[in-house]
mmCIF file of C-alpha atoms in Angstrom:
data_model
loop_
_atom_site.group_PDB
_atom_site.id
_atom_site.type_symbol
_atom_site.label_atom_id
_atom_site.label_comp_id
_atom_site.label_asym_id
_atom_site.label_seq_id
_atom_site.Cartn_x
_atom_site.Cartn_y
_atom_site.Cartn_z
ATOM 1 C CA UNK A 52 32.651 30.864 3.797
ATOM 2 C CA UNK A 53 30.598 33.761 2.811
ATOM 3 C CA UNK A 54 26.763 32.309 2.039
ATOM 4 C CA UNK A 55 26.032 33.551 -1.461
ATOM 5 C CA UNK A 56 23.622 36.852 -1.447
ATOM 6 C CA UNK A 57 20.804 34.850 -2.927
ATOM 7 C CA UNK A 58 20.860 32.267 -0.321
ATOM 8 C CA UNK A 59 20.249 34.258 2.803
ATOM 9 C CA UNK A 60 17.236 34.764 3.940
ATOM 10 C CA UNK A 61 16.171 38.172 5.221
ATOM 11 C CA UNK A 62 13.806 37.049 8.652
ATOM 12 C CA UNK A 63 10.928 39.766 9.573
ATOM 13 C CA UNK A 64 11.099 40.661 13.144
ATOM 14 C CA UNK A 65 7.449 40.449 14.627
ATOM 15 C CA UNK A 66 6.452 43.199 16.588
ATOM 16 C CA UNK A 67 4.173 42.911 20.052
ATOM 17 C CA UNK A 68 2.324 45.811 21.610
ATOM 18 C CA UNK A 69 1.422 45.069 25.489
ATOM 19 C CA UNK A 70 -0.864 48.003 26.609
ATOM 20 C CA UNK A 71 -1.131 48.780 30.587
ATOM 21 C CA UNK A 72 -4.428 48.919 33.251
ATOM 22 C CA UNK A 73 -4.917 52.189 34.927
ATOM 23 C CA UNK A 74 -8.590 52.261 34.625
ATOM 24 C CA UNK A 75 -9.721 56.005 32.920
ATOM 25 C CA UNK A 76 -5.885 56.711 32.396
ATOM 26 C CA UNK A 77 -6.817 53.850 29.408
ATOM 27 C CA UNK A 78 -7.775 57.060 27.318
ATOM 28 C CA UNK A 79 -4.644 57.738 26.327
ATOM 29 C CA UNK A 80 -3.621 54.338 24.607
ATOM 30 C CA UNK A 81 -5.716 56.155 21.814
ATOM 31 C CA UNK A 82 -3.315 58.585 21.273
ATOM 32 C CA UNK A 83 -0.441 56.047 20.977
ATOM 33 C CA UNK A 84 -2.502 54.106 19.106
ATOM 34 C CA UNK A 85 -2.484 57.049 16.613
ATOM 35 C CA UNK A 86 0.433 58.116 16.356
ATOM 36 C CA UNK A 87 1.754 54.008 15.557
ATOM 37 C CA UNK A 88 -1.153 54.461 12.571
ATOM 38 C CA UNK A 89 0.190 57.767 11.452
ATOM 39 C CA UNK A 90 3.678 56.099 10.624
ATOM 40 C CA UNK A 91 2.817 52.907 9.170
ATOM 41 C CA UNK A 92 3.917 50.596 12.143
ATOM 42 C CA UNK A 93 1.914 47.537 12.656
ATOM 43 C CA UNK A 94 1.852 44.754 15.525
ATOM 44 C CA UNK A 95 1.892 41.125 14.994
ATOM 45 C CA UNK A 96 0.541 40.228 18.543
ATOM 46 C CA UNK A 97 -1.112 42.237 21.016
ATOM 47 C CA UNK A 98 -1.719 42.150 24.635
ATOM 48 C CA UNK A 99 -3.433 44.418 27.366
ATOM 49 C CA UNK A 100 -4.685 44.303 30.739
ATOM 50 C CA UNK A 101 -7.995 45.911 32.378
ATOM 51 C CA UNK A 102 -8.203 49.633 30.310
ATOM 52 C CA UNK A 103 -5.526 48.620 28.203
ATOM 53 C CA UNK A 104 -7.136 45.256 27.099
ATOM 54 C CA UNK A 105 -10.255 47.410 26.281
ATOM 55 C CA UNK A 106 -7.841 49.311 23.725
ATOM 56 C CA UNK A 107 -6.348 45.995 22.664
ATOM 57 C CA UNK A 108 -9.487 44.453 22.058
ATOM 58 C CA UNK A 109 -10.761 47.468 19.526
ATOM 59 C CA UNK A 110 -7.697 47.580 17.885
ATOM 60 C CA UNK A 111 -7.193 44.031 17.214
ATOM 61 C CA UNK A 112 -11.118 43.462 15.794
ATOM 62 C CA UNK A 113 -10.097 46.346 13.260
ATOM 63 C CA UNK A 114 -10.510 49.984 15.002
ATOM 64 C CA UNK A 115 -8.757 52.918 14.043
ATOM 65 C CA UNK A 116 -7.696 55.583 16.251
ATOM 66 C CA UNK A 117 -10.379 57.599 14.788
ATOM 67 C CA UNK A 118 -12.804 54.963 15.750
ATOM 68 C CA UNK A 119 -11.514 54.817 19.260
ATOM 69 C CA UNK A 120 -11.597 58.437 19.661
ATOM 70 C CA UNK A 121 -15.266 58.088 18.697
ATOM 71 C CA UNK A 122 -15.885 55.246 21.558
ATOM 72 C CA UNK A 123 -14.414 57.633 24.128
ATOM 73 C CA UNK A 124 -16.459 60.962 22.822
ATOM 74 C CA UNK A 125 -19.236 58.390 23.860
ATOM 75 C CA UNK A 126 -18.564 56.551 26.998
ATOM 76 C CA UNK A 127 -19.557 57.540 30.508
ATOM 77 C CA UNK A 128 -17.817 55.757 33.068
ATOM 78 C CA UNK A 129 -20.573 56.027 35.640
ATOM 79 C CA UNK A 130 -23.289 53.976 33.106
ATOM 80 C CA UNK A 131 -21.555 50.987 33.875
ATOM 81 C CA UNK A 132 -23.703 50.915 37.334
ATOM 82 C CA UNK A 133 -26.982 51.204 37.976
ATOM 83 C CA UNK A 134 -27.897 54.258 40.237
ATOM 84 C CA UNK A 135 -28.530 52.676 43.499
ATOM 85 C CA UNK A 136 -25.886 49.952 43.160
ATOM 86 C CA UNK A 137 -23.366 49.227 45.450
ATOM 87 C CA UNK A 138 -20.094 47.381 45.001
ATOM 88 C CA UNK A 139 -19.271 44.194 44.028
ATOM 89 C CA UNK A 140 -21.394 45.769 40.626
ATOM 90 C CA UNK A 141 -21.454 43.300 37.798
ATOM 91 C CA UNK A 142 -19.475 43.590 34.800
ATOM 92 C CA UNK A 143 -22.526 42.909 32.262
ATOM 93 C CA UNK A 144 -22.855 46.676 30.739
ATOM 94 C CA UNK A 145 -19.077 46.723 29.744
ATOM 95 C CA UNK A 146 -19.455 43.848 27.880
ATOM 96 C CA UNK A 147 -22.370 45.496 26.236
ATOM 97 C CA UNK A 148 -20.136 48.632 25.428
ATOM 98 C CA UNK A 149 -17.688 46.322 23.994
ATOM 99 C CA UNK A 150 -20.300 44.398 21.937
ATOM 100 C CA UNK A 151 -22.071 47.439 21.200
ATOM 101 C CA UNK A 152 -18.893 48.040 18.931
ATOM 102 C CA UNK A 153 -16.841 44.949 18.252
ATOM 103 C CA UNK A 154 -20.143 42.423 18.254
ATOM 104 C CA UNK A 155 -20.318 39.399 19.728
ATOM 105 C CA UNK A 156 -17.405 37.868 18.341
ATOM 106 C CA UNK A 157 -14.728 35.171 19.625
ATOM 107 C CA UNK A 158 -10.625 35.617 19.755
ATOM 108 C CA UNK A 159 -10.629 33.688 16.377
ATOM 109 C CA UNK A 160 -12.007 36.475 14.798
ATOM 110 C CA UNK A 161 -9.733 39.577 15.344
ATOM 111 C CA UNK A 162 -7.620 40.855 12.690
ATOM 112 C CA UNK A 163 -4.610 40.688 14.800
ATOM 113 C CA UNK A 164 -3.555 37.963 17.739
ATOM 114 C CA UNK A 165 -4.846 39.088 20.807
ATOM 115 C CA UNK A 166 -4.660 38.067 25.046
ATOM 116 C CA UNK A 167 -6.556 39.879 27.886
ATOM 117 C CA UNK A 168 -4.995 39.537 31.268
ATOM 118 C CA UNK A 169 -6.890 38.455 33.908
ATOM 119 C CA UNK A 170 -6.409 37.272 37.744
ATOM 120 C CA UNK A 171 -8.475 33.594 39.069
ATOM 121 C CA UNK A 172 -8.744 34.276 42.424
ATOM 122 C CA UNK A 173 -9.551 30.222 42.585
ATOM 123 C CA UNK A 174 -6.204 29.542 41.963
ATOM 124 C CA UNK A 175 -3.732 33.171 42.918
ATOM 125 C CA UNK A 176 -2.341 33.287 39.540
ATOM 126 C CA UNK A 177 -2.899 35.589 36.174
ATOM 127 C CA UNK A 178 -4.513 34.140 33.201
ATOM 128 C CA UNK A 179 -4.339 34.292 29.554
ATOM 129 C CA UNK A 180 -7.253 35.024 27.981
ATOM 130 C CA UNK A 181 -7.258 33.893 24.534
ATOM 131 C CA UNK A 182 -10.432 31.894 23.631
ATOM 132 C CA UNK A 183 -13.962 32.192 23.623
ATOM 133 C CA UNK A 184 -15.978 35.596 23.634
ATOM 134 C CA UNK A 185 -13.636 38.682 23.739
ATOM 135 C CA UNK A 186 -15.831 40.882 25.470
ATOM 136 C CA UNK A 187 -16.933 38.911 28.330
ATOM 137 C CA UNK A 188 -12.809 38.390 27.994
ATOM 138 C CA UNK A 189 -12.110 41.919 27.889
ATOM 139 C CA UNK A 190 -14.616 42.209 31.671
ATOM 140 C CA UNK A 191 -12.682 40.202 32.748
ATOM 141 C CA UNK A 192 -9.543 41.679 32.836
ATOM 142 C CA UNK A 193 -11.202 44.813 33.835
ATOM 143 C CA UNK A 194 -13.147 43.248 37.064
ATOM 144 C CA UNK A 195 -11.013 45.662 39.646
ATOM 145 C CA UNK A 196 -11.868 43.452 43.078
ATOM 146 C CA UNK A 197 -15.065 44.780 45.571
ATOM 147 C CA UNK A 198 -15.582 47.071 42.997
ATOM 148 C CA UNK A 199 -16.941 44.454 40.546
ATOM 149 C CA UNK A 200 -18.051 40.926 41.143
ATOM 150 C CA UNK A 201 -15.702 38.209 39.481
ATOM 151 C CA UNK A 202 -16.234 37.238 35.650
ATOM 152 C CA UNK A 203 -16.947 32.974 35.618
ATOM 153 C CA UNK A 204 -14.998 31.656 33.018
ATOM 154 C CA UNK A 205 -14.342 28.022 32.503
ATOM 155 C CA UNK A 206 -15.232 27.784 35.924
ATOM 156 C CA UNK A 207 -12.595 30.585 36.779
ATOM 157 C CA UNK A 208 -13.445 33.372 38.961
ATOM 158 C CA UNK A 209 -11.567 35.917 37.071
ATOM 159 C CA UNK A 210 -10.718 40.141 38.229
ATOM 160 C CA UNK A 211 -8.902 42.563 36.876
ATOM 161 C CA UNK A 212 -5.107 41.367 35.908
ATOM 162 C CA UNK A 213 -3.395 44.088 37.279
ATOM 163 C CA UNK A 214 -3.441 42.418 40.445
ATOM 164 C CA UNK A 215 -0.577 40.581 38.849
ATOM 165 C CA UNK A 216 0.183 42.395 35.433
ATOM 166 C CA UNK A 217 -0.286 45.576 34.785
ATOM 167 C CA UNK A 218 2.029 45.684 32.180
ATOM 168 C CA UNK A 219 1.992 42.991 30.296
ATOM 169 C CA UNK A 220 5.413 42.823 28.531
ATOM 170 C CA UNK A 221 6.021 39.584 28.598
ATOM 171 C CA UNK A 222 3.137 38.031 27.125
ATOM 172 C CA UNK A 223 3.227 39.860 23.640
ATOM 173 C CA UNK A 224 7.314 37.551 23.415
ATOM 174 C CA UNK A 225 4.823 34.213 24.590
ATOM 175 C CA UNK A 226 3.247 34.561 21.716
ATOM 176 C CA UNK A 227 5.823 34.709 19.363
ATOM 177 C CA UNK A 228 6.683 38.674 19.509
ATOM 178 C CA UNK A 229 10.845 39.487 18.570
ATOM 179 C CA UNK A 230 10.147 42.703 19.739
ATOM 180 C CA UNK A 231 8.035 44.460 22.324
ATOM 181 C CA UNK A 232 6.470 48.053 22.785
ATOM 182 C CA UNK A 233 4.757 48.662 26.381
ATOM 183 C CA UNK A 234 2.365 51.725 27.013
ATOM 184 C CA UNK A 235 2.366 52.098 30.782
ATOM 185 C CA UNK A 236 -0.387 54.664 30.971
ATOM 186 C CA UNK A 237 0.150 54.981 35.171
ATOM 187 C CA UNK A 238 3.412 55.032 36.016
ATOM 188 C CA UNK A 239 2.613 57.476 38.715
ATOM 189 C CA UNK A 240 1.097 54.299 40.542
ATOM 190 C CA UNK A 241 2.305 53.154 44.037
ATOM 191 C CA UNK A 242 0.689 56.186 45.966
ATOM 192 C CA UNK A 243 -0.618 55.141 48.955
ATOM 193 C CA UNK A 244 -3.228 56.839 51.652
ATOM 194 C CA UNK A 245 -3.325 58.413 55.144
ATOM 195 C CA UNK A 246 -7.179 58.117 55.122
ATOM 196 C CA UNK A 247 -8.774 54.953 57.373
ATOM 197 C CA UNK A 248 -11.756 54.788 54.871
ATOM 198 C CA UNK A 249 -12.036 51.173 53.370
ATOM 199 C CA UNK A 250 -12.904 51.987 49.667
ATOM 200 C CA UNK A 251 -9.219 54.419 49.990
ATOM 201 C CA UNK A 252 -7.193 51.417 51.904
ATOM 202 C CA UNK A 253 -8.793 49.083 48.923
ATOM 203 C CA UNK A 254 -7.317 51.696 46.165
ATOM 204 C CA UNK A 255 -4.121 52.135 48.161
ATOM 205 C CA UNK A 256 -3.569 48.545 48.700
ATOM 206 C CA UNK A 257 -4.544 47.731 44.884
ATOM 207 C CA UNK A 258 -1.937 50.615 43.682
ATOM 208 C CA UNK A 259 0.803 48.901 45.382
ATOM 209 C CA UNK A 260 0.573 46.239 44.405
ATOM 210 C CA UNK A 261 0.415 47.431 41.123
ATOM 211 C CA UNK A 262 3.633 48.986 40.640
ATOM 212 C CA UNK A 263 5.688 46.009 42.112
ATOM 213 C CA UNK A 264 4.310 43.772 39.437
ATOM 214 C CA UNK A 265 4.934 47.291 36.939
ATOM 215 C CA UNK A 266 8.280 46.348 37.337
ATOM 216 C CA UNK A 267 8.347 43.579 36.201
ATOM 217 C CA UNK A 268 6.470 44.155 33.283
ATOM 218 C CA UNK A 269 8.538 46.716 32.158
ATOM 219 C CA UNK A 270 11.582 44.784 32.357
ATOM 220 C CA UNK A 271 10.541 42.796 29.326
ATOM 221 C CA UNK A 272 10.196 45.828 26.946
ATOM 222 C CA UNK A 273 11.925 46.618 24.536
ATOM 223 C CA UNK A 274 10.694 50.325 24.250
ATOM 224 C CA UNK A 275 8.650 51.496 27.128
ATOM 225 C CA UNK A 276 6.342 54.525 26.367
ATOM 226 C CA UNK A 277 5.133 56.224 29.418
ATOM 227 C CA UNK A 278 3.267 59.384 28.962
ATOM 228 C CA UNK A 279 2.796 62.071 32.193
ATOM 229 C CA UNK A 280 -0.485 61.437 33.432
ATOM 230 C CA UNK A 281 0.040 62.478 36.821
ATOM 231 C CA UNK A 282 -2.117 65.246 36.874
ATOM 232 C CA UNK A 283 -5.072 62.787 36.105
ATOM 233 C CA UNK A 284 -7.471 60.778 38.309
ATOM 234 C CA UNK A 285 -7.853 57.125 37.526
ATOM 235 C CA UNK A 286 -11.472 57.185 38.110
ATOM 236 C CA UNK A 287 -13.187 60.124 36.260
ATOM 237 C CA UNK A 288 -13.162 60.995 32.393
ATOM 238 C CA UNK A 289 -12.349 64.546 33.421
ATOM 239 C CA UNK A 290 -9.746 65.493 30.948
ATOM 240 C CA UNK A 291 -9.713 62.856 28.601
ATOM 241 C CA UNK A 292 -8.738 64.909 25.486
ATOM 242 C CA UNK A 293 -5.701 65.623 27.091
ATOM 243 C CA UNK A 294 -5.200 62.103 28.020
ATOM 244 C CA UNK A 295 -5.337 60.789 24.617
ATOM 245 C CA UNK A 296 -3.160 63.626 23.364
ATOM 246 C CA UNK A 297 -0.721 62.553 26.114
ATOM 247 C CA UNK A 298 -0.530 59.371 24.908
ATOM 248 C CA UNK A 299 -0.151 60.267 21.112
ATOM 249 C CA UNK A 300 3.087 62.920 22.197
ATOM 250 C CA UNK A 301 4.797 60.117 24.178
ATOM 251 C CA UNK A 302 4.592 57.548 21.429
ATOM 252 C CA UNK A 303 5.016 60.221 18.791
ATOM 253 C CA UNK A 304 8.954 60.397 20.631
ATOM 254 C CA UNK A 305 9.381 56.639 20.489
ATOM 255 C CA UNK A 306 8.859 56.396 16.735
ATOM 256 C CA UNK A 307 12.217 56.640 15.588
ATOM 257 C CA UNK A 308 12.923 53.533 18.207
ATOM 258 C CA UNK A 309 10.335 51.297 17.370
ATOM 259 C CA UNK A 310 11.583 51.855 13.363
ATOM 260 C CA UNK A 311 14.896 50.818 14.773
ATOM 261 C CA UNK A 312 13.845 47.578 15.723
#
């Protein structure tokens, strides 16, 4: 029996956006960011780890891509230490960055539903970050090990969740997503090194373990927007323009997708 056109009931699909780590790379989630404003297309939940939970963070407590482009015209990477520091650095003066734009606010006041990704060493497994104050949160998820000391959450020593979840597909569908767009802004990860140095056996090591756990992550998208980055270091702002316009080309040719869904 055919149910009577009045009686069905016409279910919106909810929409998650997971956003990817790769440190300066991070730049170019404003350009996808953009080019999702630019056609109308709006997330119900949100989730990002290290760079990409800075992104997720801004967006979610109200930021345009205008206002994120503004936050990068801004930012130095190399004010987040002092001069004569040396690694493990603490993670206090990206909090104040985030603050500095967000406020101090807590999870229960962004616009939109939002989980950093972090590591606790204490225990070897990721975390879900979705309580309490979102940019000590948002450190968190961005405390790359030796380079920064870990965050202390809830008694958690927390570093960057990359270690385990770069791309966090998966958790945007926890939270209640139908459908999920990833923006893996370093799938050119999984180099490794010929040097001996430690710091370039740290990145090496850190990389691969990255793109295993890529894989994953990418095997719960839906659509998966990777824009060519290749050219670009992970650790300088060198080129960041091009970044973000990167990012706003690749999503740009997803568009049509994402309205699909």
């Amino acid at each position: 029996m055919t149910m009577p056109f009045f009686f069905r009931k016409n279910k919106k699909r909810t929409l998650g956006l997971a956003l990817g780590g790769g440190a300066t790379k991070g730049f170019a989630h404003i350009g996808a960011i953009k080019a999702f404003e630019e056609h109308d297309i709006k997330f119900d939940y949100v989730a990002g780890t290290s760079a990409g939970a800075i992104a997720g963070a801004l967006y979610c407590a109200g930021a345009t891509s205008q206002d994120l482009i503004n936050v990068a015209h801004a930012l130095d990477p190399k004010s987040l230490r002092h001069a004569l520091s040396l690694p493990p650095i603490d993670t206090v003066k990206l909090e104040n960055i985030l603050r500095t734009h967000i406020g101090d606010i807590t999870f229960d006041n962004l616009k939109i539903p939002f989980i950093a990704v972090a590591v606790d060493l204490k225990e070897g497994a990721q975390v879900y970050l979705k309580s309490g104050n979102v940019a000590k949160a948002v450190s968190a998820s961005c405390a790359i090990p030796f380079f920064f000391r870990p965050v202390i959450i809830d008694n958690m020593h927390l570093v960057d969740g990359g270690l385990l979840n770069t791309v966090p597909s998966e958790v945007p569908k926890v939270m209640g997503a139908d459908k999920v767009v990833a923006v893996d802004v370093n799938s050119a990860r999984g180099y490794g090194t010929d040097s001996l140095r430690i710091l370039e056996i740290i990145g090496a090591t850190i990389r691969i373990m990255g793109s295993v756990n890529a894989m994953m992550g990418k095997a719960h998208a839906d659509i998966l927007i990777e824009p060519n980055l290749k050219e670009f270091k992970a650790t300088s702002k060198d080129g960041y323009e091009r970044m973000i316009e990167r990012g706003y080309q690749a999503a740009k040719a997803s568009i049509k997708q994402i309205q699909n869904i």
